[in-house]
CSV table of C-alpha atoms in Angstrom, one decimal:
chain,number,residue,atom,x,y,z
I,1,MET,CA,0.0,0.0,0.0
I,2,ASN,CA,1.3,3.4,-1.0
I,3,ILE,CA,0.1,6.7,0.6
I,4,LYS,CA,0.2,10.1,-1.0
I,5,ILE,CA,0.7,12.9,1.5
I,6,GLY,CA,-0.2,16.5,0.9
I,7,LYS,CA,0.4,19.7,2.7
I,8,SER,CA,-1.8,20.0,5.8
I,9,ILE,CA,-2.0,21.1,9.4
I,10,LEU,CA,-3.2,18.6,12.0
I,11,LYS,CA,-5.6,19.9,14.7
I,12,GLY,CA,-8.1,18.3,17.1
I,13,ASN,CA,-8.4,15.8,19.9
I,14,ILE,CA,-7.3,12.2,19.8
I,15,LYS,CA,-7.7,9.3,22.3
I,16,VAL,CA,-4.5,7.4,22.1
I,17,ILE,CA,-4.3,3.7,21.7
I,18,SER,CA,-3.2,1.3,24.5
I,19,SER,CA,0.5,1.0,25.0
I,20,LYS,CA,1.9,-1.9,23.0
I,21,SER,CA,4.7,-2.3,25.5
I,22,ASP,CA,2.2,-2.5,28.4
I,23,ALA,CA,0.0,-4.9,26.5
I,24,HIS,CA,2.8,-7.3,25.8
I,25,ARG,CA,3.7,-7.4,29.5
I,26,LEU,CA,0.1,-7.8,30.8
I,27,LEU,CA,-0.6,-10.6,28.3
I,28,ILE,CA,2.5,-12.5,29.5
I,29,GLY,CA,1.7,-11.9,33.2
I,30,ALA,CA,-1.8,-13.1,32.6
I,31,ALA,CA,-0.6,-16.2,30.8
I,32,LEU,CA,1.6,-17.1,33.8
I,33,ALA,CA,-1.0,-16.3,36.4
I,34,ASP,CA,-3.0,-18.6,38.7
I,35,LYS,CA,-6.5,-17.5,37.5
I,36,PRO,CA,-8.0,-15.9,34.3
I,37,THR,CA,-7.3,-12.2,33.7
I,38,LYS,CA,-9.4,-9.7,31.7
I,39,ILE,CA,-7.2,-7.0,30.0
I,40,PHE,CA,-8.9,-3.9,28.7
I,41,LEU,CA,-7.3,-2.5,25.5
I,42,GLU,CA,-7.8,0.4,23.2
I,43,GLY,CA,-6.8,-0.7,19.8
I,44,TRP,CA,-4.9,-3.6,18.4
I,45,SER,CA,-1.7,-4.2,16.4
I,46,ASN,CA,0.2,-6.9,14.6
I,47,ASP,CA,2.8,-7.1,17.4
I,48,ILE,CA,0.1,-7.8,20.0
I,49,GLU,CA,-1.4,-10.3,17.7
I,50,ALA,CA,2.0,-12.1,17.6
I,51,THR,CA,2.2,-12.3,21.4
I,52,LYS,CA,-1.4,-13.5,21.7
I,53,ASN,CA,-0.9,-16.2,19.1
I,54,CYS,CA,2.3,-17.5,20.7
I,55,LEU,CA,0.6,-17.7,24.1
I,56,GLU,CA,-2.3,-19.7,22.6
I,57,THR,CA,0.2,-22.0,21.0
I,58,LEU,CA,1.9,-22.5,24.5
I,59,GLY,CA,-1.5,-23.6,25.8
I,60,CYS,CA,-3.4,-20.5,27.0
I,61,LYS,CA,-7.1,-20.0,26.2
I,62,VAL,CA,-7.5,-16.5,24.7
I,63,ILE,CA,-10.8,-14.8,23.9
I,64,ARG,CA,-10.7,-11.4,22.3
I,65,ASP,CA,-13.8,-9.1,22.4
I,66,ASN,CA,-14.6,-5.5,21.7
I,67,ASP,CA,-13.1,-4.1,24.8
I,68,GLY,CA,-10.1,-6.3,25.3
I,69,ILE,CA,-8.9,-9.8,25.8
I,70,GLN,CA,-9.5,-12.6,28.4
I,71,ILE,CA,-6.6,-14.9,29.1
I,72,THR,CA,-7.0,-18.3,30.9
I,73,PRO,CA,-3.7,-19.8,31.8
I,74,LEU,CA,-3.2,-23.5,30.9
I,75,TRP,CA,0.4,-23.9,31.6
I,76,ASP,CA,-0.1,-27.2,33.4
I,77,GLU,CA,-1.2,-28.9,30.2
I,78,GLN,CA,1.4,-31.0,28.4
I,79,VAL,CA,2.1,-28.8,25.3
I,80,ASP,CA,5.3,-29.6,23.6
I,81,ASP,CA,7.0,-29.7,20.1
I,82,ILE,CA,5.5,-26.3,19.3
I,83,VAL,CA,6.2,-23.6,16.8
I,84,LEU,CA,6.1,-20.0,18.0
I,85,ASP,CA,5.9,-17.5,15.1
I,86,CYS,CA,7.0,-14.1,16.5
I,87,VAL,CA,6.4,-12.5,13.1
I,88,GLU,CA,8.3,-9.2,13.3
I,89,SER,CA,7.9,-8.5,17.0
I,90,GLY,CA,11.1,-8.2,18.9
I,91,SER,CA,9.3,-8.0,22.2
I,92,THR,CA,7.5,-11.2,21.6
I,93,LEU,CA,10.7,-13.1,20.8
I,94,ARG,CA,12.9,-11.7,23.5
I,95,PHE,CA,10.3,-11.9,26.2
I,96,LEU,CA,9.3,-15.5,25.4
I,97,LEU,CA,12.8,-16.9,24.9
I,98,PRO,CA,13.6,-17.1,28.6
I,99,ILE,CA,10.0,-18.1,29.5
I,100,VAL,CA,10.1,-21.1,27.1
I,101,ALA,CA,13.5,-22.1,28.6
I,102,ALA,CA,12.2,-21.7,32.2
I,103,LEU,CA,9.2,-23.9,31.4
I,104,GLY,CA,11.5,-26.5,29.7
I,105,LYS,CA,9.5,-26.6,26.5
I,106,HIS,CA,10.7,-28.1,23.3
I,107,ALA,CA,9.8,-25.4,20.8
I,108,ILE,CA,10.8,-23.8,17.5
I,109,LEU,CA,10.8,-19.9,17.5
I,110,GLU,CA,10.5,-18.3,14.1
I,111,GLY,CA,10.3,-14.7,12.9
I,112,GLN,CA,9.8,-12.7,9.7
I,113,GLY,CA,11.1,-9.4,8.1
I,114,ARG,CA,14.2,-8.1,9.8
I,115,LEU,CA,13.6,-9.9,13.1
I,116,PRO,CA,16.0,-12.8,12.2
I,117,GLU,CA,18.8,-10.2,11.8
I,118,ARG,CA,18.3,-8.6,15.2
I,119,PRO,CA,20.8,-9.6,17.8
I,120,ILE,CA,19.9,-12.2,20.5
I,121,ASP,CA,23.2,-14.0,21.0
I,122,VAL,CA,24.1,-12.4,24.3
I,123,LEU,CA,20.8,-13.7,25.8
I,124,LEU,CA,21.2,-17.1,24.2
I,125,GLU,CA,24.7,-17.5,25.7
I,126,GLU,CA,23.2,-16.9,29.2
I,127,LEU,CA,20.4,-19.3,28.6
I,128,ARG,CA,22.9,-22.0,27.4
I,129,ALA,CA,25.1,-21.4,30.5
I,130,HIS,CA,22.1,-22.2,32.7
I,131,GLY,CA,20.8,-25.4,31.0
I,132,SER,CA,19.2,-24.4,27.7
I,133,LEU,CA,20.1,-26.7,24.8
I,134,VAL,CA,19.5,-24.2,22.0
I,135,LYS,CA,22.3,-24.4,19.4
I,136,GLU,CA,21.6,-21.7,16.9
I,137,ASN,CA,22.3,-18.0,17.3
I,138,ASN,CA,19.7,-16.9,14.7
I,139,LEU,CA,16.1,-17.7,13.9
I,140,PRO,CA,14.6,-20.2,13.6
I,141,LEU,CA,15.7,-21.4,17.0
I,142,VAL,CA,15.1,-24.9,18.3
I,143,MET,CA,14.7,-24.7,22.1
I,144,ALA,CA,15.0,-27.6,24.5
I,145,GLY,CA,16.1,-28.2,28.1
I,146,GLN,CA,15.2,-26.2,31.2
I,147,ILE,CA,17.2,-23.4,32.7
I,148,ARG,CA,18.1,-23.3,36.3
I,149,GLY,CA,18.5,-20.4,38.7
I,150,GLY,CA,21.8,-18.7,39.4
I,151,VAL,CA,23.7,-15.6,38.3
I,152,TYR,CA,22.8,-14.2,34.8
I,153,THR,CA,25.2,-11.6,33.5
I,154,LEU,CA,24.3,-9.1,30.8
I,155,PRO,CA,25.3,-5.7,29.5
I,156,GLY,CA,22.7,-3.1,30.2
I,157,ASN,CA,23.1,-1.2,27.0
I,158,ILE,CA,22.2,-3.9,24.4
I,159,SER,CA,18.5,-4.5,24.9
I,160,SER,CA,16.2,-3.9,27.9
I,161,GLN,CA,14.0,-6.7,26.4
I,162,PHE,CA,16.6,-9.3,27.4
I,163,ILE,CA,16.3,-8.2,31.0
I,164,THR,CA,12.5,-8.1,30.8
I,165,GLY,CA,12.4,-11.7,29.5
I,166,LEU,CA,14.6,-12.9,32.4
I,167,LEU,CA,12.6,-10.9,34.9
I,168,PHE,CA,9.4,-12.7,33.8
I,169,ALA,CA,11.1,-16.2,33.6
I,170,LEU,CA,13.4,-16.4,36.7
I,171,PRO,CA,10.6,-16.3,39.4
I,172,LEU,CA,9.2,-19.5,37.8
I,173,LEU,CA,12.4,-21.5,38.7
I,174,LYS,CA,12.9,-23.4,42.0
I,175,GLU,CA,16.3,-21.7,42.7
I,176,ASP,CA,16.9,-18.0,43.4
I,177,SER,CA,18.6,-15.9,40.7
I,178,GLU,CA,20.4,-12.7,40.1
I,179,ILE,CA,20.6,-10.5,37.0
I,180,ARG,CA,24.0,-8.7,37.1
I,181,LEU,CA,24.5,-5.8,34.7
I,182,THR,CA,28.0,-5.1,33.4
I,183,THR,CA,27.1,-1.6,32.0
I,184,LYS,CA,24.7,1.2,32.7
I,185,LEU,CA,21.1,0.2,32.0
I,186,GLU,CA,19.7,2.0,28.9
I,187,SER,CA,15.9,2.2,28.0
I,188,ARG,CA,15.4,2.2,31.8
I,189,GLY,CA,11.7,3.1,31.4
I,190,TYR,CA,10.9,-0.2,29.7
I,191,VAL,CA,12.4,-2.2,32.6
I,192,ASP,CA,10.4,-0.1,35.1
I,193,MET,CA,7.3,-1.0,33.2
I,194,THR,CA,8.2,-4.7,33.6
I,195,LEU,CA,8.8,-4.2,37.3
I,196,ASP,CA,5.3,-2.6,37.6
I,197,THR,CA,3.7,-5.5,35.8
I,198,LEU,CA,5.4,-8.0,38.0
I,199,LYS,CA,4.3,-6.1,41.1
I,200,LEU,CA,0.8,-6.2,39.8
I,201,PHE,CA,1.0,-10.0,39.6
I,202,GLN,CA,2.5,-10.1,43.1
I,203,ILE,CA,6.0,-11.1,41.9
I,204,GLU,CA,8.8,-9.8,44.2
I,205,ILE,CA,11.9,-8.4,42.6
I,206,GLU,CA,14.6,-6.7,44.6
I,207,GLU,CA,16.7,-4.1,42.8
I,208,LYS,CA,20.4,-3.8,43.7
I,209,ASP,CA,23.2,-1.5,42.6
I,210,TRP,CA,24.4,-4.2,40.4
I,211,GLY,CA,21.1,-5.4,38.9
I,212,PHE,CA,18.2,-7.5,40.3
I,213,GLN,CA,17.7,-10.2,42.8
I,214,ILE,CA,14.9,-12.7,42.2
I,215,LYS,CA,13.4,-15.3,44.5
I,216,GLY,CA,12.6,-18.7,43.0
I,217,GLY,CA,9.4,-20.6,43.4
I,218,GLN,CA,7.1,-17.6,43.1
I,219,THR,CA,3.5,-17.7,41.8
I,220,TYR,CA,1.9,-15.1,39.5
I,221,ARG,CA,-1.4,-13.9,41.1
I,222,SER,CA,-4.0,-12.6,38.7
I,223,PRO,CA,-5.4,-9.1,39.4
I,224,LEU,CA,-8.5,-10.5,37.6
I,225,GLU,CA,-9.1,-7.2,35.7
I,226,VAL,CA,-6.6,-4.6,34.5
I,227,SER,CA,-6.5,-1.9,31.9
I,228,ALA,CA,-3.5,-1.3,29.6
I,229,GLU,CA,-2.3,2.3,29.9
I,230,GLY,CA,-2.2,4.8,27.0
I,231,ASP,CA,0.7,4.6,24.6
I,232,TRP,CA,3.3,7.3,24.8
I,233,SER,CA,5.2,5.9,21.9
I,234,GLY,CA,2.1,6.3,19.6
I,235,ALA,CA,1.2,9.6,21.1
I,236,ALA,CA,4.6,11.0,20.3
I,237,PHE,CA,3.7,11.4,16.7
I,238,TRP,CA,0.7,13.5,17.5
I,239,VAL,CA,2.6,15.5,20.1
I,240,VAL,CA,5.2,16.4,17.5
I,241,ALA,CA,2.5,17.2,14.9
I,242,GLY,CA,0.9,19.6,17.4
I,243,GLY,CA,4.3,21.2,18.2
I,244,ILE,CA,5.4,21.8,14.6
I,245,GLY,CA,2.4,23.9,13.7
I,246,GLY,CA,-0.7,22.1,14.7
I,247,ASP,CA,-2.9,22.1,17.8
I,248,ILE,CA,-3.5,18.6,19.2
I,249,THR,CA,-4.9,17.3,22.5
I,250,CYS,CA,-4.0,13.7,23.4
I,251,THR,CA,-6.2,12.0,25.9
I,252,GLY,CA,-5.9,8.7,27.9
I,253,LEU,CA,-2.3,9.3,28.9
I,254,ARG,CA,-0.7,9.0,32.4
I,255,LYS,CA,1.6,11.8,33.3
I,256,ASN,CA,3.4,9.6,35.9
I,257,SER,CA,3.8,6.7,33.5
I,258,CYS,CA,6.9,4.6,33.6
I,259,GLN,CA,7.0,4.7,29.8
I,260,GLY,CA,10.3,6.5,28.9
I,261,ASP,CA,8.6,7.9,25.8
I,262,LYS,CA,6.6,10.3,27.8
I,263,GLU,CA,9.8,12.4,27.6
I,264,ILE,CA,8.5,13.5,24.2
I,265,VAL,CA,6.5,16.3,26.0
I,266,ASP,CA,9.5,17.7,27.8
I,267,LEU,CA,11.6,17.5,24.6
I,268,MET,CA,9.0,19.4,22.6
I,269,GLU,CA,8.9,22.1,25.3
I,270,GLN,CA,12.7,22.3,24.9
I,271,PHE,CA,12.2,22.8,21.2
I,272,GLY,CA,9.8,25.7,22.0
I,273,ALA,CA,6.4,24.1,21.7
I,274,LYS,CA,3.6,25.2,24.0
I,275,VAL,CA,2.3,22.5,26.3
I,276,ASN,CA,-0.7,22.4,28.6
I,277,TRP,CA,-1.4,19.5,30.9
I,278,LYS,CA,-4.8,18.5,32.4
I,279,GLU,CA,-5.7,15.2,34.1
I,280,ASN,CA,-4.8,12.4,31.7
I,281,GLU,CA,-4.5,14.6,28.7
I,282,VAL,CA,-1.9,16.9,27.2
I,283,THR,CA,-2.3,19.7,24.6
I,284,VAL,CA,0.6,20.7,22.3
I,285,CYS,CA,0.4,23.8,20.1
I,286,GLY,CA,2.7,25.0,17.4
I,287,SER,CA,5.2,27.7,18.1
I,288,SER,CA,8.6,28.9,16.8
I,289,LEU,CA,10.9,25.9,17.4
I,290,LYS,CA,14.6,26.1,17.9
I,291,GLY,CA,17.1,23.2,17.4
I,292,ILE,CA,18.3,21.3,20.5
I,293,THR,CA,20.7,18.6,21.5
I,294,ILE,CA,19.2,15.2,22.5
I,295,ASP,CA,20.6,12.2,24.3
I,296,ALA,CA,18.7,9.2,22.8
I,297,ALA,CA,20.2,6.5,25.1
I,298,GLN,CA,17.0,6.1,27.2
I,299,ILE,CA,14.5,7.0,24.4
I,300,PRO,CA,15.5,5.2,21.2
I,301,ASP,CA,12.0,4.8,19.9
I,302,LEU,CA,11.4,8.5,19.9
I,303,VAL,CA,14.2,9.3,17.5
I,304,PRO,CA,12.2,9.1,14.2
I,305,ALA,CA,9.5,11.5,15.6
I,306,LEU,CA,12.2,13.8,17.0
I,307,CYS,CA,13.8,13.9,13.6
I,308,THR,CA,10.6,15.2,12.2
I,309,ALA,CA,10.4,17.9,14.9
I,310,ALA,CA,14.0,18.8,14.2
I,311,ALA,CA,13.2,19.3,10.5
I,312,LEU,CA,10.7,22.0,11.4
I,313,ALA,CA,12.9,23.7,14.0
I,314,GLU,CA,15.1,26.7,13.2
I,315,GLY,CA,18.8,25.9,13.5
I,316,THR,CA,20.6,22.6,14.3
I,317,THR,CA,19.4,19.6,16.2
I,318,ILE,CA,21.8,16.8,17.2
I,319,ILE,CA,20.6,13.5,18.4
I,320,TYR,CA,23.3,11.3,19.8
I,321,ASN,CA,23.7,7.9,21.6
I,322,ALA,CA,21.5,6.6,18.8
I,323,GLY,CA,23.5,3.7,17.4
I,324,ARG,CA,21.0,1.1,18.5
I,325,LEU,CA,18.5,2.4,16.0
I,326,ARG,CA,20.5,0.7,13.3
I,327,MET,CA,19.2,-2.7,14.5
I,328,LYS,CA,15.5,-1.9,14.8
I,329,GLU,CA,12.9,-2.8,12.2
I,330,SER,CA,15.1,-0.9,9.8
I,331,ASP,CA,18.3,1.1,10.1
I,332,ARG,CA,16.3,4.0,11.5
I,333,LEU,CA,19.1,6.6,11.3
I,334,LYS,CA,19.7,5.8,7.7
I,335,ALA,CA,15.9,5.7,6.9
I,336,MET,CA,15.2,9.0,8.5
I,337,ALA,CA,18.3,10.7,7.0
I,338,GLU,CA,17.3,9.5,3.5
I,339,GLY,CA,13.7,10.4,3.9
I,340,LEU,CA,14.3,13.9,5.2
I,341,GLN,CA,16.9,14.6,2.6
I,342,LYS,CA,14.4,13.7,-0.1
I,343,LEU,CA,12.0,16.2,1.5
I,344,GLY,CA,14.7,18.9,1.1
I,345,VAL,CA,16.1,18.9,4.7
I,346,ARG,CA,19.8,19.0,5.3
I,347,VAL,CA,20.9,15.9,7.3
I,348,THR,CA,24.2,14.5,8.3
I,349,GLU,CA,24.2,10.9,9.4
I,350,GLN,CA,27.0,9.4,11.6
I,351,GLN,CA,27.3,6.0,13.1
I,352,GLU,CA,25.9,6.9,16.5
I,353,SER,CA,24.2,10.2,15.8
I,354,ILE,CA,22.2,12.3,13.4
I,355,ARG,CA,22.5,16.1,12.7
I,356,ILE,CA,19.5,17.9,11.2
I,357,GLU,CA,19.4,21.5,9.9
I,358,GLY,CA,15.8,22.8,10.2
I,359,GLY,CA,13.9,24.0,7.2
I,360,SER,CA,13.5,22.6,3.7
I,361,VAL,CA,14.7,23.5,0.2
I,362,HIS,CA,11.5,22.3,-1.5
I,363,PRO,CA,12.2,19.6,-4.1
I,364,GLU,CA,10.4,19.9,-7.5
I,365,GLY,CA,7.6,17.5,-8.1
I,366,GLU,CA,6.5,14.5,-6.2
I,367,VAL,CA,8.9,12.8,-3.8
I,368,ILE,CA,9.0,9.0,-3.4
I,369,LEU,CA,9.9,7.9,0.2
I,370,ASP,CA,10.9,4.4,1.2
I,371,SER,CA,9.3,3.3,4.4
I,372,TYR,CA,11.8,0.4,4.8
I,373,ASP,CA,8.7,-1.6,6.1
I,374,ASP,CA,9.1,0.3,9.4
I,375,HIS,CA,6.0,1.6,11.2
I,376,ARG,CA,7.8,4.5,12.9
I,377,ILE,CA,9.4,5.6,9.7
I,378,VAL,CA,6.1,5.7,7.9
I,379,MET,CA,4.4,7.8,10.7
I,380,SER,CA,7.4,10.2,11.1
I,381,LEU,CA,7.7,10.9,7.3
I,382,ALA,CA,4.0,11.4,6.9
I,383,ILE,CA,3.9,14.1,9.5
I,384,ALA,CA,7.1,15.6,8.2
I,385,ALA,CA,5.9,15.8,4.6
I,386,ALA,CA,2.5,17.3,5.6
I,387,ALA,CA,4.2,20.0,7.7
I,388,LEU,CA,6.9,20.8,5.2
I,389,GLY,CA,4.3,21.1,2.4
I,390,VAL,CA,6.1,18.6,0.1
I,391,GLU,CA,3.9,16.3,-2.0
I,392,ALA,CA,5.2,12.8,-1.2
I,393,VAL,CA,4.4,9.2,-1.7
I,394,ILE,CA,5.3,6.8,1.1
I,395,GLU,CA,5.8,3.2,-0.2
I,396,ARG,CA,4.7,0.2,1.8
I,397,ALA,CA,2.8,2.4,4.3
I,398,GLU,CA,0.9,-0.7,5.6
I,399,ALA,CA,3.9,-1.1,8.0
I,400,VAL,CA,1.9,1.0,10.5
I,401,SER,CA,-0.1,-2.1,11.3
I,402,LYS,CA,2.8,-3.3,13.4
I,403,SER,CA,1.9,-0.9,16.1
I,404,TYR,CA,-0.8,1.6,15.0
I,405,PRO,CA,-3.2,0.2,12.3
I,406,THR,CA,-5.6,3.2,12.6
I,407,PHE,CA,-2.8,5.8,12.2
I,408,PHE,CA,-3.9,7.1,8.8
I,409,ALA,CA,-7.6,7.1,9.8
I,410,GLU,CA,-6.7,9.4,12.7
I,411,PHE,CA,-4.3,11.4,10.5
I,412,THR,CA,-7.1,12.3,8.0
I,413,ARG,CA,-9.6,12.9,10.8
I,414,LEU,CA,-7.2,15.5,12.3
I,415,GLY,CA,-7.1,17.3,8.9
I,416,GLY,CA,-4.2,15.4,7.2
I,417,ALA,CA,-4.2,14.9,3.5
I,418,ALA,CA,-3.5,11.2,2.8
I,419,ASP,CA,-4.7,9.2,-0.2
I,420,VAL,CA,-4.2,5.4,-0.6
I,421,PHE,CA,-3.4,4.1,-4.1
């Protein structure tokens, strides 16, 4: 599916979808719990579908209805020799790997798109060291054997998803365990979300200076009903759209959320946007933006949206500590640099950073933009093209279904010009 974007200003109110990150965690907690759990969700996505399908394959009974999903755990059934298709969801793969190993399941884990290229060898080495019999380092993986408790050692700057997977899995083991981090923890907000979910399911984790201490033999206790919180990652695109010349109110958000991507509001204020908070909603209005310097270590998923903000800000914006973006659904630094350059923006791409000069030398005629099959690239370039007033076609725009299938419906409802062809 290709989308043609025209010049437009986005204005209005939007109720944000449920957090994909929160939904993954709640689904897994519910699957490991002692009783059924009802999870209320706003919206759906391909990544959540991947986790739901894998949990069903592992033996859970899953019923989806208009307001959410009901999970009945069936982990005591003898389900073995299974195939878990994680599709393109890195969270699904990295969260379930340690859980499958903790349960001692014989399983094949598969993936599609760029997922087989994304690194998991550090996590696999730790699982092998504690009893897993997996041989491969890349998908498809054949899992066998059961891990045991002990000391798990990981760098904190590769993927917070490795740590989340272990935090879910290790309480299931008989023995006590430790997760020792050899470097500073990056994407801290995502680990905090995991700790909040574990606390909700009455799992005790003790944080130490060196990492986390986990008691073995714990039982996940269902909260019976729970609502996934609003998605700051998805809201970031609307916050940016409001700040670069629109006027948008996002509702259904927690100001005190553990989601690291709530930082988008403070960053847009630093750019110069006007922000007004009310209970569970934030309004962002366009203003004269100025370039800023941003450390992306804790907020990698915000970088594509921040690149769009930088393109509309006067002066220079530098985003650094962003090297991990090269191993996401696409090489996001390359994808955003290429896309913005085609829109007439001056961009310098380096290995760990990106430098953007605000403003555009409007290209002649229609511009063709490659989405690289990446949902965040599609959404960022759509908002950039509309605000810069450059007629552009985004190829393979259906990639938004990974996290935000209704994005373009909301985009047009807010006044955006978008035609499918």
